[in-house]
């Protein structure tokens, strides 16, 4: 073989390897710069200074409780990831901290506040040893995107406030959960719709479990979370510094049993993708849209297409983020949970496409960002 042909073959091989190195392959092991599978579950994404920063739960091999904290990874291209370490460490055992080692710390999301210059992390928090009874949201702040983040507080949102879209006649009802011997009856569902759990929790604050944070075009930020025993989604406005709530909030789809909210905005319309509540087992995704963050929200059919669409490709959504430098290109992030080996949970990332004016998620064995 001539030198020219050898050079040509080598060039082709290098080109093929280069293309392959840029591929995103859903469901496979994604090694970081140390060759270890990325450990950032239930995560969120933030773009800062030419890099993407991925924050997520650091899972151990045997349990989903928080033994280390929130990890951070950075990447210039969404393919090659550098482990930046633990950005928010949990506190030692017997420290009496809300984020003591062994607590449940899930779905961390980081946003940047332009007014304060602070990076603000929000997360779902369950106090150690109390299962999922606490249903709190936690807040931490940092001067640097990678941390370390300083824990500020945890609490239940909007204590003392009524939802804006809850009629006065429902606020004044006397029914309590103790009045119902059985759940899921028509009478109980009607009571949930009328604010049964909102009234119960009003003074102490609304329950907050699976959650996300969304910063709108005007820099106002919103906390979207599963509330009312995971029966109803609530959308609440954050304070100007993004570290607390203003007390303004609404309920959407009472009794709908939605969790895992992920939101994005395109051409003035807000789109929300959620899942049903089936624990670690996957289910069909749900799609909602609205002309305003405050509604009215409308439900649409399952946005997933292709093999495994009825189970969201055997995963559960966690976040949606825009691709820097590409107009109207958004990536849906999801986790394929493995509760018996939490650290080996896999990631399902898919580009959002549109059909008939609505978002769709089409299964792709692999895809390349440059093709979007």
mmCIF file of C-alpha atoms in Angstrom:
data_model
loop_
_atom_site.group_PDB
_atom_site.id
_atom_site.type_symbol
_atom_site.label_atom_id
_atom_site.label_comp_id
_atom_site.label_asym_id
_atom_site.label_seq_id
_atom_site.Cartn_x
_atom_site.Cartn_y
_atom_site.Cartn_z
ATOM 1 C CA UNK A 1 0.000 0.000 0.000
ATOM 2 C CA UNK A 2 1.307 3.442 -0.901
ATOM 3 C CA UNK A 3 2.155 6.067 1.722
ATOM 4 C CA UNK A 4 -0.632 8.218 0.281
ATOM 5 C CA UNK A 5 -3.214 5.461 0.773
ATOM 6 C CA UNK A 6 -1.993 4.729 4.318
ATOM 7 C CA UNK A 7 -2.260 8.417 5.182
ATOM 8 C CA UNK A 8 -5.737 8.547 3.661
ATOM 9 C CA UNK A 9 -6.917 5.513 5.679
ATOM 10 C CA UNK A 10 -5.476 6.953 8.879
ATOM 11 C CA UNK A 11 -7.197 10.271 8.232
ATOM 12 C CA UNK A 12 -10.525 8.478 7.696
ATOM 13 C CA UNK A 13 -10.076 6.503 10.919
ATOM 14 C CA UNK A 14 -9.265 9.654 12.881
ATOM 15 C CA UNK A 15 -12.338 11.352 11.421
ATOM 16 C CA UNK A 16 -14.573 8.407 12.382
ATOM 17 C CA UNK A 17 -13.166 8.325 15.909
ATOM 18 C CA UNK A 18 -13.607 12.091 16.215
ATOM 19 C CA UNK A 19 -17.249 11.884 15.160
ATOM 20 C CA UNK A 20 -17.901 8.966 17.500
ATOM 21 C CA UNK A 21 -16.280 10.852 20.384
ATOM 22 C CA UNK A 22 -18.908 13.565 19.992
ATOM 23 C CA UNK A 23 -21.872 11.186 20.144
ATOM 24 C CA UNK A 24 -24.336 11.112 23.018
ATOM 25 C CA UNK A 25 -25.427 7.516 23.610
ATOM 26 C CA UNK A 26 -28.478 7.279 25.909
ATOM 27 C CA UNK A 27 -28.457 4.475 28.456
ATOM 28 C CA UNK A 28 -24.764 3.619 28.252
ATOM 29 C CA UNK A 29 -21.966 4.216 30.762
ATOM 30 C CA UNK A 30 -20.806 7.842 30.478
ATOM 31 C CA UNK A 31 -17.207 8.042 31.741
ATOM 32 C CA UNK A 32 -15.801 11.256 33.204
ATOM 33 C CA UNK A 33 -12.207 12.483 32.833
ATOM 34 C CA UNK A 34 -11.102 9.759 35.267
ATOM 35 C CA UNK A 35 -12.888 6.981 33.387
ATOM 36 C CA UNK A 36 -15.615 6.651 36.046
ATOM 37 C CA UNK A 37 -19.339 6.694 35.226
ATOM 38 C CA UNK A 38 -20.746 10.186 35.839
ATOM 39 C CA UNK A 39 -22.499 10.247 39.227
ATOM 40 C CA UNK A 40 -24.942 13.176 39.031
ATOM 41 C CA UNK A 41 -28.472 11.823 39.237
ATOM 42 C CA UNK A 42 -31.736 13.761 39.282
ATOM 43 C CA UNK A 43 -29.640 16.559 37.906
ATOM 44 C CA UNK A 44 -29.817 19.994 36.364
ATOM 45 C CA UNK A 45 -27.646 22.008 33.984
ATOM 46 C CA UNK A 46 -26.235 25.544 33.970
ATOM 47 C CA UNK A 47 -24.149 27.178 31.244
ATOM 48 C CA UNK A 48 -21.449 29.564 32.470
ATOM 49 C CA UNK A 49 -18.406 31.029 30.710
ATOM 50 C CA UNK A 50 -18.226 28.593 27.806
ATOM 51 C CA UNK A 51 -18.928 25.463 29.840
ATOM 52 C CA UNK A 52 -21.925 23.404 30.913
ATOM 53 C CA UNK A 53 -22.117 22.575 34.614
ATOM 54 C CA UNK A 54 -24.076 19.455 35.533
ATOM 55 C CA UNK A 55 -25.217 19.129 39.162
ATOM 56 C CA UNK A 56 -26.725 15.944 40.531
ATOM 57 C CA UNK A 57 -27.117 13.520 43.401
ATOM 58 C CA UNK A 58 -23.999 11.530 44.234
ATOM 59 C CA UNK A 59 -25.322 7.976 44.622
ATOM 60 C CA UNK A 60 -23.584 5.177 46.485
ATOM 61 C CA UNK A 61 -23.548 1.569 45.309
ATOM 62 C CA UNK A 62 -26.126 0.360 47.822
ATOM 63 C CA UNK A 63 -28.406 3.197 48.968
ATOM 64 C CA UNK A 64 -30.095 6.300 47.624
ATOM 65 C CA UNK A 65 -29.754 8.327 50.819
ATOM 66 C CA UNK A 66 -27.188 11.126 50.728
ATOM 67 C CA UNK A 67 -23.809 9.956 52.006
ATOM 68 C CA UNK A 68 -21.695 12.550 50.180
ATOM 69 C CA UNK A 69 -23.869 15.319 48.722
ATOM 70 C CA UNK A 70 -24.260 17.039 45.362
ATOM 71 C CA UNK A 71 -21.664 16.517 42.637
ATOM 72 C CA UNK A 72 -20.658 18.911 39.877
ATOM 73 C CA UNK A 73 -19.242 18.080 36.444
ATOM 74 C CA UNK A 74 -18.156 20.490 33.709
ATOM 75 C CA UNK A 75 -18.002 20.112 29.937
ATOM 76 C CA UNK A 76 -17.448 22.310 26.888
ATOM 77 C CA UNK A 77 -19.468 20.019 24.601
ATOM 78 C CA UNK A 78 -21.915 17.889 26.670
ATOM 79 C CA UNK A 79 -19.840 14.786 25.881
ATOM 80 C CA UNK A 80 -16.525 15.097 27.710
ATOM 81 C CA UNK A 81 -17.076 15.599 31.437
ATOM 82 C CA UNK A 82 -14.647 16.727 34.127
ATOM 83 C CA UNK A 83 -15.420 15.773 37.712
ATOM 84 C CA UNK A 84 -15.377 19.030 39.692
ATOM 85 C CA UNK A 85 -16.005 17.217 42.991
ATOM 86 C CA UNK A 86 -18.683 17.581 45.655
ATOM 87 C CA UNK A 87 -20.203 21.048 45.350
ATOM 88 C CA UNK A 88 -22.514 20.723 48.371
ATOM 89 C CA UNK A 89 -21.290 18.222 50.985
ATOM 90 C CA UNK A 90 -23.686 16.763 53.502
ATOM 91 C CA UNK A 91 -22.804 17.373 57.139
ATOM 92 C CA UNK A 92 -21.315 14.698 59.445
ATOM 93 C CA UNK A 93 -23.560 12.342 61.397
ATOM 94 C CA UNK A 94 -24.865 13.737 64.706
ATOM 95 C CA UNK A 95 -24.287 17.285 63.485
ATOM 96 C CA UNK A 96 -27.999 18.080 63.883
ATOM 97 C CA UNK A 97 -27.974 19.706 60.459
ATOM 98 C CA UNK A 98 -30.977 19.405 58.146
ATOM 99 C CA UNK A 99 -28.535 18.009 55.560
ATOM 100 C CA UNK A 100 -26.871 15.518 57.887
ATOM 101 C CA UNK A 101 -25.307 12.431 56.281
ATOM 102 C CA UNK A 102 -28.115 9.924 55.698
ATOM 103 C CA UNK A 103 -30.751 12.478 54.760
ATOM 104 C CA UNK A 104 -32.504 12.276 51.388
ATOM 105 C CA UNK A 105 -31.279 15.026 49.080
ATOM 106 C CA UNK A 106 -32.711 14.892 45.560
ATOM 107 C CA UNK A 107 -33.000 16.778 42.256
ATOM 108 C CA UNK A 108 -30.533 19.654 42.843
ATOM 109 C CA UNK A 109 -30.879 22.620 40.490
ATOM 110 C CA UNK A 110 -28.516 25.615 40.325
ATOM 111 C CA UNK A 111 -29.372 29.078 38.975
ATOM 112 C CA UNK A 112 -27.383 32.309 38.850
ATOM 113 C CA UNK A 113 -28.758 35.490 40.351
ATOM 114 C CA UNK A 114 -27.520 38.516 38.383
ATOM 115 C CA UNK A 115 -28.486 40.987 41.129
ATOM 116 C CA UNK A 116 -26.531 39.319 43.916
ATOM 117 C CA UNK A 117 -23.843 37.582 41.862
ATOM 118 C CA UNK A 118 -24.586 34.366 43.765
ATOM 119 C CA UNK A 119 -25.133 30.852 42.494
ATOM 120 C CA UNK A 120 -28.199 29.421 44.237
ATOM 121 C CA UNK A 121 -28.859 25.698 44.587
ATOM 122 C CA UNK A 122 -32.328 24.324 45.311
ATOM 123 C CA UNK A 123 -33.128 20.692 46.136
ATOM 124 C CA UNK A 124 -35.765 18.376 47.547
ATOM 125 C CA UNK A 125 -34.867 17.468 51.132
ATOM 126 C CA UNK A 126 -36.096 14.774 53.498
ATOM 127 C CA UNK A 127 -34.748 14.806 57.032
ATOM 128 C CA UNK A 128 -32.671 11.852 58.156
ATOM 129 C CA UNK A 129 -34.623 8.942 59.556
ATOM 130 C CA UNK A 130 -38.039 10.352 58.671
ATOM 131 C CA UNK A 131 -38.613 8.740 55.292
ATOM 132 C CA UNK A 132 -40.483 11.094 52.998
ATOM 133 C CA UNK A 133 -42.502 12.787 55.742
ATOM 134 C CA UNK A 134 -40.640 16.109 55.869
ATOM 135 C CA UNK A 135 -41.294 17.060 52.207
ATOM 136 C CA UNK A 136 -39.062 20.147 52.345
ATOM 137 C CA UNK A 137 -37.087 22.254 49.918
ATOM 138 C CA UNK A 138 -33.487 23.174 50.665
ATOM 139 C CA UNK A 139 -31.382 26.166 49.587
ATOM 140 C CA UNK A 140 -27.612 26.652 49.375
ATOM 141 C CA UNK A 141 -25.472 29.459 47.894
ATOM 142 C CA UNK A 142 -21.983 29.943 46.507
ATOM 143 C CA UNK A 143 -19.818 32.661 44.949
ATOM 144 C CA UNK A 144 -18.416 30.124 42.469
ATOM 145 C CA UNK A 145 -20.399 27.900 40.135
ATOM 146 C CA UNK A 146 -18.532 24.776 41.253
ATOM 147 C CA UNK A 147 -18.914 25.607 44.940
ATOM 148 C CA UNK A 148 -18.462 24.914 47.713
ATOM 149 C CA UNK A 149 -22.116 25.752 48.395
ATOM 150 C CA UNK A 150 -23.142 26.905 51.861
ATOM 151 C CA UNK A 151 -26.410 25.504 53.182
ATOM 152 C CA UNK A 152 -28.827 28.346 54.008
ATOM 153 C CA UNK A 153 -32.079 26.751 55.154
ATOM 154 C CA UNK A 154 -34.817 24.214 54.466
ATOM 155 C CA UNK A 155 -38.555 24.605 54.890
ATOM 156 C CA UNK A 156 -41.963 24.003 53.344
ATOM 157 C CA UNK A 157 -42.947 26.690 50.804
ATOM 158 C CA UNK A 158 -45.518 29.449 51.076
ATOM 159 C CA UNK A 159 -46.516 29.048 54.723
ATOM 160 C CA UNK A 160 -49.519 31.234 55.540
ATOM 161 C CA UNK A 161 -50.464 31.897 51.899
ATOM 162 C CA UNK A 162 -53.310 30.673 49.741
ATOM 163 C CA UNK A 163 -52.859 29.677 46.078
ATOM 164 C CA UNK A 164 -53.948 32.492 43.774
ATOM 165 C CA UNK A 165 -56.231 30.177 41.811
ATOM 166 C CA UNK A 166 -57.995 28.646 44.828
ATOM 167 C CA UNK A 167 -61.500 30.118 45.207
ATOM 168 C CA UNK A 168 -62.567 31.642 48.524
ATOM 169 C CA UNK A 169 -65.336 29.067 48.868
ATOM 170 C CA UNK A 170 -62.723 26.286 48.901
ATOM 171 C CA UNK A 171 -60.492 28.140 51.346
ATOM 172 C CA UNK A 172 -63.335 28.231 53.856
ATOM 173 C CA UNK A 173 -64.345 24.557 53.669
ATOM 174 C CA UNK A 174 -64.165 22.634 56.948
ATOM 175 C CA UNK A 175 -63.272 19.190 55.533
ATOM 176 C CA UNK A 176 -60.019 17.660 56.779
ATOM 177 C CA UNK A 177 -58.170 14.479 55.701
ATOM 178 C CA UNK A 178 -59.384 12.781 58.886
ATOM 179 C CA UNK A 179 -62.942 13.021 57.585
ATOM 180 C CA UNK A 180 -62.154 10.379 54.940
ATOM 181 C CA UNK A 181 -61.675 6.736 55.857
ATOM 182 C CA UNK A 182 -60.627 5.835 52.314
ATOM 183 C CA UNK A 183 -58.531 7.533 49.660
ATOM 184 C CA UNK A 184 -59.252 7.502 45.925
ATOM 185 C CA UNK A 185 -63.029 7.507 46.278
ATOM 186 C CA UNK A 186 -64.923 10.047 44.136
ATOM 187 C CA UNK A 187 -65.708 12.052 47.268
ATOM 188 C CA UNK A 188 -62.067 12.108 48.360
ATOM 189 C CA UNK A 189 -60.842 13.127 44.903
ATOM 190 C CA UNK A 190 -63.350 15.961 44.852
ATOM 191 C CA UNK A 191 -62.095 17.087 48.250
ATOM 192 C CA UNK A 192 -58.487 17.033 46.990
ATOM 193 C CA UNK A 193 -59.530 19.150 44.022
ATOM 194 C CA UNK A 194 -61.129 21.586 46.452
ATOM 195 C CA UNK A 195 -57.913 21.992 48.451
ATOM 196 C CA UNK A 196 -58.111 19.347 51.175
ATOM 197 C CA UNK A 197 -54.334 19.207 51.711
ATOM 198 C CA UNK A 198 -53.715 22.886 50.952
ATOM 199 C CA UNK A 199 -55.863 23.803 53.934
ATOM 200 C CA UNK A 200 -54.181 21.188 56.120
ATOM 201 C CA UNK A 201 -50.681 22.498 55.309
ATOM 202 C CA UNK A 202 -51.329 26.216 54.900
ATOM 203 C CA UNK A 203 -49.875 27.381 58.221
ATOM 204 C CA UNK A 204 -46.847 25.072 58.182
ATOM 205 C CA UNK A 205 -46.146 25.360 54.468
ATOM 206 C CA UNK A 206 -46.946 23.244 51.437
ATOM 207 C CA UNK A 207 -45.295 19.871 50.876
ATOM 208 C CA UNK A 208 -42.439 19.961 48.329
ATOM 209 C CA UNK A 209 -40.917 16.824 46.805
ATOM 210 C CA UNK A 210 -39.793 16.316 43.163
ATOM 211 C CA UNK A 211 -38.931 19.774 41.890
ATOM 212 C CA UNK A 212 -37.235 22.025 39.387
ATOM 213 C CA UNK A 213 -36.311 25.718 39.152
ATOM 214 C CA UNK A 214 -37.041 27.911 36.130
ATOM 215 C CA UNK A 215 -35.654 31.402 35.439
ATOM 216 C CA UNK A 216 -37.802 33.334 32.961
ATOM 217 C CA UNK A 217 -36.727 35.927 30.393
ATOM 218 C CA UNK A 218 -37.367 38.748 32.877
ATOM 219 C CA UNK A 219 -35.069 37.092 35.475
ATOM 220 C CA UNK A 220 -37.957 36.127 37.722
ATOM 221 C CA UNK A 221 -37.499 32.598 39.047
ATOM 222 C CA UNK A 222 -40.045 29.908 39.876
ATOM 223 C CA UNK A 223 -40.082 26.743 41.947
ATOM 224 C CA UNK A 224 -42.185 23.931 40.426
ATOM 225 C CA UNK A 225 -42.794 21.003 42.752
ATOM 226 C CA UNK A 226 -44.945 17.978 43.557
ATOM 227 C CA UNK A 227 -47.108 18.846 46.547
ATOM 228 C CA UNK A 228 -50.239 17.788 48.460
ATOM 229 C CA UNK A 229 -49.044 14.195 49.029
ATOM 230 C CA UNK A 230 -47.691 14.154 45.441
ATOM 231 C CA UNK A 231 -51.218 14.692 44.156
ATOM 232 C CA UNK A 232 -50.875 18.225 42.802
ATOM 233 C CA UNK A 233 -48.181 20.327 41.171
ATOM 234 C CA UNK A 234 -47.622 23.811 42.512
ATOM 235 C CA UNK A 235 -45.761 26.692 40.857
ATOM 236 C CA UNK A 236 -44.367 29.320 43.232
ATOM 237 C CA UNK A 237 -42.531 32.577 42.632
ATOM 238 C CA UNK A 238 -39.110 33.030 44.226
ATOM 239 C CA UNK A 239 -37.815 36.160 45.933
ATOM 240 C CA UNK A 240 -35.544 38.602 44.099
ATOM 241 C CA UNK A 241 -32.414 36.915 45.507
ATOM 242 C CA UNK A 242 -33.754 33.434 44.596
ATOM 243 C CA UNK A 243 -33.302 32.227 48.179
ATOM 244 C CA UNK A 244 -36.911 32.098 49.401
ATOM 245 C CA UNK A 245 -40.513 32.343 48.217
ATOM 246 C CA UNK A 246 -42.667 35.439 47.819
ATOM 247 C CA UNK A 247 -45.843 33.584 48.790
ATOM 248 C CA UNK A 248 -47.377 33.870 45.318
ATOM 249 C CA UNK A 249 -48.252 30.434 43.921
ATOM 250 C CA UNK A 250 -50.825 28.391 42.029
ATOM 251 C CA UNK A 251 -51.967 24.789 41.896
ATOM 252 C CA UNK A 252 -52.162 22.888 38.616
ATOM 253 C CA UNK A 253 -53.969 19.615 37.897
ATOM 254 C CA UNK A 254 -55.135 18.823 41.468
ATOM 255 C CA UNK A 255 -55.275 15.072 41.996
ATOM 256 C CA UNK A 256 -53.340 14.447 38.787
ATOM 257 C CA UNK A 257 -50.514 12.646 40.616
ATOM 258 C CA UNK A 258 -47.649 14.299 38.701
ATOM 259 C CA UNK A 259 -43.988 14.402 39.706
ATOM 260 C CA UNK A 260 -40.549 14.880 38.096
ATOM 261 C CA UNK A 261 -41.381 18.286 36.538
ATOM 262 C CA UNK A 262 -39.142 19.631 33.751
ATOM 263 C CA UNK A 263 -39.943 22.905 31.990
ATOM 264 C CA UNK A 264 -38.838 25.030 29.049
ATOM 265 C CA UNK A 265 -40.136 28.019 27.097
ATOM 266 C CA UNK A 266 -40.271 28.487 23.328
ATOM 267 C CA UNK A 267 -41.895 31.292 21.327
ATOM 268 C CA UNK A 268 -43.712 32.583 24.398
ATOM 269 C CA UNK A 269 -45.248 29.207 25.320
ATOM 270 C CA UNK A 270 -44.293 27.284 28.455
ATOM 271 C CA UNK A 271 -43.990 23.492 28.160
ATOM 272 C CA UNK A 272 -43.927 21.155 31.125
ATOM 273 C CA UNK A 273 -43.047 17.443 30.968
ATOM 274 C CA UNK A 274 -43.800 15.319 34.036
ATOM 275 C CA UNK A 275 -44.212 11.685 35.022
ATOM 276 C CA UNK A 276 -46.800 9.789 36.982
ATOM 277 C CA UNK A 277 -46.069 8.578 40.519
ATOM 278 C CA UNK A 278 -44.901 4.945 40.378
ATOM 279 C CA UNK A 279 -41.842 5.050 42.643
ATOM 280 C CA UNK A 280 -38.670 3.837 40.934
ATOM 281 C CA UNK A 281 -40.673 2.184 38.147
ATOM 282 C CA UNK A 282 -41.014 4.178 34.899
ATOM 283 C CA UNK A 283 -44.315 5.276 33.392
ATOM 284 C CA UNK A 284 -45.623 7.324 30.479
ATOM 285 C CA UNK A 285 -44.545 10.961 30.352
ATOM 286 C CA UNK A 286 -47.169 13.718 30.471
ATOM 287 C CA UNK A 287 -47.033 16.979 28.503
ATOM 288 C CA UNK A 288 -48.608 20.322 29.428
ATOM 289 C CA UNK A 289 -48.480 23.800 27.909
ATOM 290 C CA UNK A 290 -49.505 27.321 28.899
ATOM 291 C CA UNK A 291 -49.275 30.877 27.513
ATOM 292 C CA UNK A 292 -48.108 32.115 30.933
ATOM 293 C CA UNK A 293 -46.280 30.536 33.857
ATOM 294 C CA UNK A 294 -49.500 31.230 35.777
ATOM 295 C CA UNK A 295 -51.598 29.289 33.261
ATOM 296 C CA UNK A 296 -54.041 28.261 32.132
ATOM 297 C CA UNK A 297 -52.259 24.927 31.699
ATOM 298 C CA UNK A 298 -53.515 22.395 29.171
ATOM 299 C CA UNK A 299 -52.627 18.693 29.007
ATOM 300 C CA UNK A 300 -51.535 16.966 25.775
ATOM 301 C CA UNK A 301 -50.825 13.311 24.891
ATOM 302 C CA UNK A 302 -47.606 11.494 25.812
ATOM 303 C CA UNK A 303 -44.774 13.300 23.946
ATOM 304 C CA UNK A 304 -42.595 10.176 23.589
ATOM 305 C CA UNK A 305 -42.211 8.310 20.283
ATOM 306 C CA UNK A 306 -40.503 5.019 19.481
ATOM 307 C CA UNK A 307 -39.494 1.877 21.348
ATOM 308 C CA UNK A 308 -40.227 2.238 25.061
ATOM 309 C CA UNK A 309 -42.332 5.375 24.610
ATOM 310 C CA UNK A 310 -45.004 4.041 26.976
ATOM 311 C CA UNK A 311 -42.410 4.019 29.789
ATOM 312 C CA UNK A 312 -40.528 7.208 28.816
ATOM 313 C CA UNK A 313 -37.790 4.925 27.445
ATOM 314 C CA UNK A 314 -37.571 3.298 30.895
ATOM 315 C CA UNK A 315 -36.554 6.566 32.523
ATOM 316 C CA UNK A 316 -37.909 9.575 34.409
ATOM 317 C CA UNK A 317 -37.310 13.201 33.446
ATOM 318 C CA UNK A 318 -35.357 15.601 35.597
ATOM 319 C CA UNK A 319 -34.524 18.763 33.592
ATOM 320 C CA UNK A 320 -34.706 20.511 30.210
ATOM 321 C CA UNK A 321 -32.045 22.977 29.109
ATOM 322 C CA UNK A 322 -31.307 25.081 26.019
ATOM 323 C CA UNK A 323 -28.181 24.381 23.978
ATOM 324 C CA UNK A 324 -25.894 27.391 23.910
ATOM 325 C CA UNK A 325 -25.456 28.923 20.476
ATOM 326 C CA UNK A 326 -28.289 26.973 18.858
ATOM 327 C CA UNK A 327 -31.662 28.689 18.551
ATOM 328 C CA UNK A 328 -34.627 26.749 19.940
ATOM 329 C CA UNK A 329 -32.618 23.583 20.618
ATOM 330 C CA UNK A 330 -33.465 21.968 23.956
ATOM 331 C CA UNK A 331 -32.244 18.767 25.609
ATOM 332 C CA UNK A 332 -34.469 16.582 27.806
ATOM 333 C CA UNK A 333 -32.541 14.988 30.678
ATOM 334 C CA UNK A 334 -33.804 11.815 32.360
ATOM 335 C CA UNK A 335 -32.550 9.069 34.664
ATOM 336 C CA UNK A 336 -32.939 5.344 34.146
ATOM 337 C CA UNK A 337 -33.077 4.424 37.823
ATOM 338 C CA UNK A 338 -31.420 1.292 39.235
ATOM 339 C CA UNK A 339 -32.533 1.213 42.884
ATOM 340 C CA UNK A 340 -30.559 -1.985 43.649
ATOM 341 C CA UNK A 341 -27.360 -0.290 42.406
ATOM 342 C CA UNK A 342 -28.074 3.467 42.536
ATOM 343 C CA UNK A 343 -24.663 4.668 41.356
ATOM 344 C CA UNK A 344 -25.091 2.724 38.110
ATOM 345 C CA UNK A 345 -28.294 4.536 37.111
ATOM 346 C CA UNK A 346 -27.986 5.573 33.449
ATOM 347 C CA UNK A 347 -28.807 8.819 31.680
ATOM 348 C CA UNK A 348 -31.307 9.285 28.887
ATOM 349 C CA UNK A 349 -30.764 12.555 27.051
ATOM 350 C CA UNK A 350 -32.766 13.337 23.947
ATOM 351 C CA UNK A 351 -33.192 16.478 21.839
ATOM 352 C CA UNK A 352 -36.693 17.924 21.886
ATOM 353 C CA UNK A 353 -38.299 17.960 18.452
ATOM 354 C CA UNK A 354 -41.625 19.433 17.375
ATOM 355 C CA UNK A 355 -44.575 17.896 15.539
ATOM 356 C CA UNK A 356 -47.791 19.769 14.850
ATOM 357 C CA UNK A 357 -46.639 22.577 17.114
ATOM 358 C CA UNK A 358 -45.974 20.371 20.156
ATOM 359 C CA UNK A 359 -42.764 18.941 21.661
ATOM 360 C CA UNK A 360 -41.950 15.293 21.016
ATOM 361 C CA UNK A 361 -39.218 13.003 22.301
ATOM 362 C CA UNK A 362 -38.091 10.438 19.739
ATOM 363 C CA UNK A 363 -35.888 7.554 20.810
ATOM 364 C CA UNK A 364 -32.388 7.707 19.332
ATOM 365 C CA UNK A 365 -29.726 5.046 19.931
ATOM 366 C CA UNK A 366 -27.134 7.792 19.573
ATOM 367 C CA UNK A 367 -26.988 11.367 18.342
ATOM 368 C CA UNK A 368 -24.550 14.187 17.723
ATOM 369 C CA UNK A 369 -25.003 17.753 18.938
ATOM 370 C CA UNK A 370 -23.652 19.228 15.704
ATOM 371 C CA UNK A 371 -26.532 17.651 13.778
ATOM 372 C CA UNK A 372 -29.214 19.528 15.730
#
